[in-house]
Tab-separated table of C-alpha atoms in Angstrom:
chain	number	residue	atom	x	y	z
A	1085	MET	CA	0.293	0.288	0.070
A	1086	ALA	CA	1.233	3.580	-0.936
A	1087	ARG	CA	2.617	5.617	1.912
A	1088	SER	CA	0.194	8.103	0.646
A	1089	ALA	CA	-2.487	5.706	2.026
A	1090	TYR	CA	-1.429	5.582	5.083
A	1091	LEU	CA	-1.346	8.822	5.874
A	1092	ASN	CA	-5.180	9.313	4.266
A	1093	LEU	CA	-6.224	6.185	6.617
A	1094	ILE	CA	-4.587	7.997	9.916
A	1095	LEU	CA	-6.617	11.309	8.505
A	1096	LEU	CA	-9.725	9.588	8.437
A	1097	SER	CA	-9.102	7.627	12.109
A	1098	LEU	CA	-8.557	10.923	13.656
A	1099	ILE	CA	-11.654	12.193	11.834
A	1100	TRP	CA	-13.813	9.175	12.969
A	1101	GLY	CA	-12.877	8.734	16.484
A	1102	ALA	CA	-12.870	12.640	17.076
A	1103	SER	CA	-16.407	13.401	15.869
A	1104	PHE	CA	-17.364	11.024	19.357
A	1105	PHE	CA	-15.687	13.538	21.058
A	1106	PHE	CA	-17.915	16.366	19.511
A	1107	ILE	CA	-21.150	14.668	19.718
A	1108	LYS	CA	-20.988	14.112	23.588
A	1109	LEU	CA	-20.127	18.229	23.741
A	1110	LEU	CA	-23.157	18.762	21.414
A	1111	LEU	CA	-25.217	16.305	23.698
A	1112	GLY	CA	-25.031	18.749	26.804
A	1113	PRO	CA	-27.294	21.719	24.773
A	1114	PHE	CA	-28.938	19.510	22.171
A	1115	HIS	CA	-31.350	16.591	22.038
A	1116	PRO	CA	-29.927	13.156	20.228
A	1117	TRP	CA	-31.576	13.523	17.077
A	1118	THR	CA	-31.212	17.169	16.780
A	1119	VAL	CA	-27.332	16.192	16.814
A	1120	VAL	CA	-27.965	14.043	13.876
A	1121	MET	CA	-29.902	16.667	11.929
A	1122	LEU	CA	-27.282	19.231	12.286
A	1123	ARG	CA	-24.875	16.447	11.649
A	1124	SER	CA	-26.279	15.716	8.013
A	1125	GLY	CA	-27.179	18.953	7.253
A	1126	PHE	CA	-23.541	20.456	7.508
A	1127	GLY	CA	-22.461	17.677	5.348
A	1128	ILE	CA	-25.246	18.042	2.675
A	1129	LEU	CA	-23.937	22.042	2.983
A	1130	ILE	CA	-20.326	20.670	1.518
A	1131	ILE	CA	-21.089	17.976	-0.867
A	1132	PHE	CA	-23.737	20.342	-2.377
A	1133	VAL	CA	-21.102	23.000	-3.314
A	1134	ILE	CA	-18.563	20.330	-5.094
A	1135	MET	CA	-21.490	18.606	-6.552
A	1136	LEU	CA	-22.444	21.984	-8.391
A	1137	VAL	CA	-18.852	22.289	-9.157
A	1138	LYS	CA	-18.808	18.945	-10.645
A	1139	GLY	CA	-22.248	18.885	-12.514
A	1140	GLU	CA	-23.733	15.544	-10.713
A	1141	PHE	CA	-27.109	16.913	-10.030
A	1142	ARG	CA	-27.509	15.315	-14.193
A	1143	ASN	CA	-30.054	12.573	-14.502
A	1144	VAL	CA	-31.206	12.973	-10.716
A	1145	LYS	CA	-34.589	11.368	-11.432
A	1146	ARG	CA	-33.044	8.703	-12.665
A	1147	LEU	CA	-31.795	8.044	-9.631
A	1148	PRO	CA	-32.552	4.869	-7.302
A	1149	TRP	CA	-34.471	6.537	-4.719
A	1150	ILE	CA	-35.500	3.222	-2.376
A	1151	PRO	CA	-32.266	2.015	-2.154
A	1152	LEU	CA	-30.938	5.801	-1.498
A	1153	ILE	CA	-33.369	5.890	1.737
A	1154	VAL	CA	-32.911	2.741	2.937
A	1155	VAL	CA	-29.026	2.910	3.010
A	1156	GLY	CA	-29.594	6.578	4.080
A	1157	CYS	CA	-31.226	5.286	7.265
A	1158	LEU	CA	-29.453	2.504	8.040
A	1159	ASN	CA	-26.046	4.235	7.426
A	1160	ASN	CA	-26.576	7.587	8.511
A	1161	ALA	CA	-30.391	8.649	10.681
A	1162	ILE	CA	-30.410	4.997	12.450
A	1163	PRO	CA	-26.973	4.381	13.732
A	1164	TRP	CA	-25.681	8.537	14.190
A	1165	GLY	CA	-28.711	8.326	16.106
A	1166	LEU	CA	-28.329	4.765	18.379
A	1167	ILE	CA	-24.426	6.363	18.814
A	1168	ALA	CA	-25.936	9.840	20.149
A	1169	LEU	CA	-28.621	7.966	22.701
A	1170	SER	CA	-25.695	5.578	23.831
A	1171	GLU	CA	-23.166	8.520	24.560
A	1172	THR	CA	-26.050	9.877	26.571
A	1173	ARG	CA	-24.814	6.909	28.937
A	1174	LEU	CA	-21.394	5.964	27.804
A	1175	PRO	CA	-18.246	7.405	28.013
A	1176	SER	CA	-17.115	9.026	23.459
A	1177	SER	CA	-13.512	6.737	24.358
A	1178	MET	CA	-15.834	3.355	25.008
A	1179	ALA	CA	-18.341	4.900	22.513
A	1180	SER	CA	-15.319	5.320	19.968
A	1181	VAL	CA	-13.665	1.919	20.324
A	1182	LEU	CA	-17.319	-0.438	20.252
A	1183	ASN	CA	-17.741	1.433	16.752
A	1184	ALA	CA	-14.340	-0.599	15.910
A	1185	THR	CA	-16.566	-3.418	15.683
A	1186	THR	CA	-17.814	-2.048	12.032
A	1187	PRO	CA	-15.562	-4.575	10.079
A	1188	LEU	CA	-16.881	-7.561	12.446
A	1189	TRP	CA	-20.246	-6.758	11.905
A	1190	THR	CA	-19.867	-6.328	7.721
A	1191	MET	CA	-17.786	-9.444	7.366
A	1192	LEU	CA	-20.476	-11.109	9.588
A	1193	VAL	CA	-23.161	-9.576	7.850
A	1194	GLY	CA	-21.392	-10.204	4.563
A	1195	LEU	CA	-21.392	-14.050	4.864
A	1196	LEU	CA	-24.574	-14.794	6.407
A	1197	VAL	CA	-26.899	-12.569	4.497
A	1198	PHE	CA	-25.130	-11.561	1.179
A	1199	LYS	CA	-23.438	-15.450	0.600
A	1200	GLY	CA	-19.863	-13.319	0.825
A	1201	LYS	CA	-16.622	-15.142	1.065
A	1202	SER	CA	-13.898	-14.622	3.311
A	1203	SER	CA	-10.096	-15.654	3.708
A	1204	ARG	CA	-7.692	-16.787	5.853
A	1205	ASN	CA	-5.934	-13.606	6.302
A	1206	GLN	CA	-9.262	-11.961	6.746
A	1207	TRP	CA	-10.433	-14.109	9.792
A	1208	ILE	CA	-6.691	-13.542	10.726
A	1209	GLY	CA	-7.300	-9.870	10.829
A	1210	MET	CA	-10.599	-9.891	12.337
A	1211	GLY	CA	-8.917	-12.180	15.072
A	1212	ILE	CA	-6.366	-9.620	16.006
A	1213	GLY	CA	-8.584	-6.410	15.851
A	1214	PHE	CA	-11.332	-8.082	18.226
A	1215	ILE	CA	-8.766	-8.555	20.440
A	1216	GLY	CA	-7.189	-5.401	20.156
A	1217	LEU	CA	-10.923	-4.330	21.228
A	1218	LEU	CA	-11.073	-6.308	23.977
A	1219	ILE	CA	-7.584	-4.447	25.663
A	1220	LEU	CA	-9.022	-1.144	24.303
A	1221	LEU	CA	-11.886	-1.728	26.655
A	1222	ASP	CA	-10.411	-2.839	29.927
A	1223	LEU	CA	-12.859	-5.575	30.247
A	1224	ASN	CA	-12.561	-7.531	33.765
A	1225	PRO	CA	-15.964	-8.475	35.972
A	1226	ILE	CA	-15.988	-4.956	37.428
A	1227	SER	CA	-16.190	-3.236	33.966
A	1228	ILE	CA	-18.505	-5.395	32.497
A	1229	ILE	CA	-20.789	-4.963	35.675
A	1230	SER	CA	-21.040	-1.121	35.648
A	1231	VAL	CA	-21.319	-0.960	32.056
A	1232	ASP	CA	-24.639	0.906	30.455
A	1233	LEU	CA	-26.523	-1.953	28.396
A	1234	PHE	CA	-28.878	-0.007	26.991
A	1235	GLY	CA	-25.418	2.235	25.540
A	1236	PHE	CA	-23.572	-0.754	24.778
A	1237	PHE	CA	-26.205	-2.456	22.527
A	1238	GLY	CA	-27.303	0.766	21.043
A	1239	MET	CA	-23.587	0.989	19.789
A	1240	MET	CA	-23.778	-2.441	19.103
A	1241	GLY	CA	-26.962	-2.118	17.082
A	1242	ALA	CA	-25.435	0.880	15.221
A	1243	THR	CA	-22.552	-0.884	13.905
A	1244	LEU	CA	-24.629	-3.300	12.798
A	1245	CYS	CA	-26.442	-1.314	10.566
A	1246	TYR	CA	-22.940	0.092	9.469
A	1247	GLY	CA	-22.326	-3.549	8.213
A	1248	ILE	CA	-25.681	-4.072	6.359
A	1249	SER	CA	-25.773	-0.815	4.260
A	1250	SER	CA	-22.660	-1.110	3.144
A	1251	HIS	CA	-23.530	-4.503	1.510
A	1252	LEU	CA	-26.756	-3.090	0.316
A	1253	ALA	CA	-24.535	-0.190	-0.983
A	1254	LYS	CA	-22.236	-1.969	-2.839
A	1255	LYS	CA	-25.204	-3.529	-4.627
A	1256	TYR	CA	-27.588	-1.127	-5.081
A	1257	LEU	CA	-25.353	2.098	-5.258
A	1258	ALA	CA	-21.924	0.551	-6.762
A	1259	HIS	CA	-22.945	2.757	-10.292
A	1260	LEU	CA	-23.493	5.789	-8.560
A	1261	SER	CA	-20.536	8.841	-7.574
A	1262	SER	CA	-19.565	8.972	-4.050
A	1263	PHE	CA	-21.154	12.592	-3.590
A	1264	GLN	CA	-24.114	11.214	-5.129
A	1265	VAL	CA	-24.426	8.567	-2.820
A	1266	SER	CA	-23.462	10.524	0.333
A	1267	PHE	CA	-25.558	13.682	-0.689
A	1268	PHE	CA	-28.482	11.879	-1.124
A	1269	THR	CA	-28.633	9.382	1.699
A	1270	LEU	CA	-27.057	12.449	3.927
A	1271	LEU	CA	-30.353	13.821	3.059
A	1272	SER	CA	-32.694	11.418	4.036
A	1273	CYS	CA	-31.229	10.948	7.120
A	1274	MET	CA	-31.538	14.874	7.406
A	1275	LEU	CA	-35.097	14.565	7.513
A	1276	VAL	CA	-35.405	11.409	9.120
A	1277	ALA	CA	-33.869	13.006	12.087
A	1278	GLY	CA	-35.897	16.287	11.525
A	1279	PHE	CA	-38.828	14.665	11.859
A	1280	VAL	CA	-37.855	12.559	15.191
A	1281	ALA	CA	-36.241	15.461	16.605
A	1282	LEU	CA	-39.403	17.649	16.153
A	1283	THR	CA	-41.970	15.088	17.205
A	1284	THR	CA	-40.116	13.924	20.189
């Protein structure tokens, strides 16, 4: 793998991990679903400008709207809502570590539901990753008893949603550009989160 790829991976990890810290900060003044709405809304603004410049709003009517809405709910609205709700019960550090179970769920969902195949190296990598998660979580009898079950299973539900949505996107949205997928899934996320925020 090229050196630039490692740098991009590190940068992505920092951005992804830091989001849990900022979500925790926003949960003070805002309701969890309002945080989700704001998060998706600001993302849409940035992608909207990029798509205007690149001219990617052409042929919008031909887009597969149902898969976009489903992926938007499973990849954004539901997991982001669960993460925000979980962070009202869990430290942001624990939430970010639990979020790292996403590759495990993605692999299991691929094998059990989408009839995917996996190599020995993938299983070894998942095993190492799982052991790393146990170490980072510092699991022991005291920590297991004290962990908030709502927060824990909320995070597990979020990562499971990520695993399912990644396979659905690969199957139904692979022919679209990453900007189109991001914009319209974030749009559906913002509408769902906004509706829940206003009604609750």
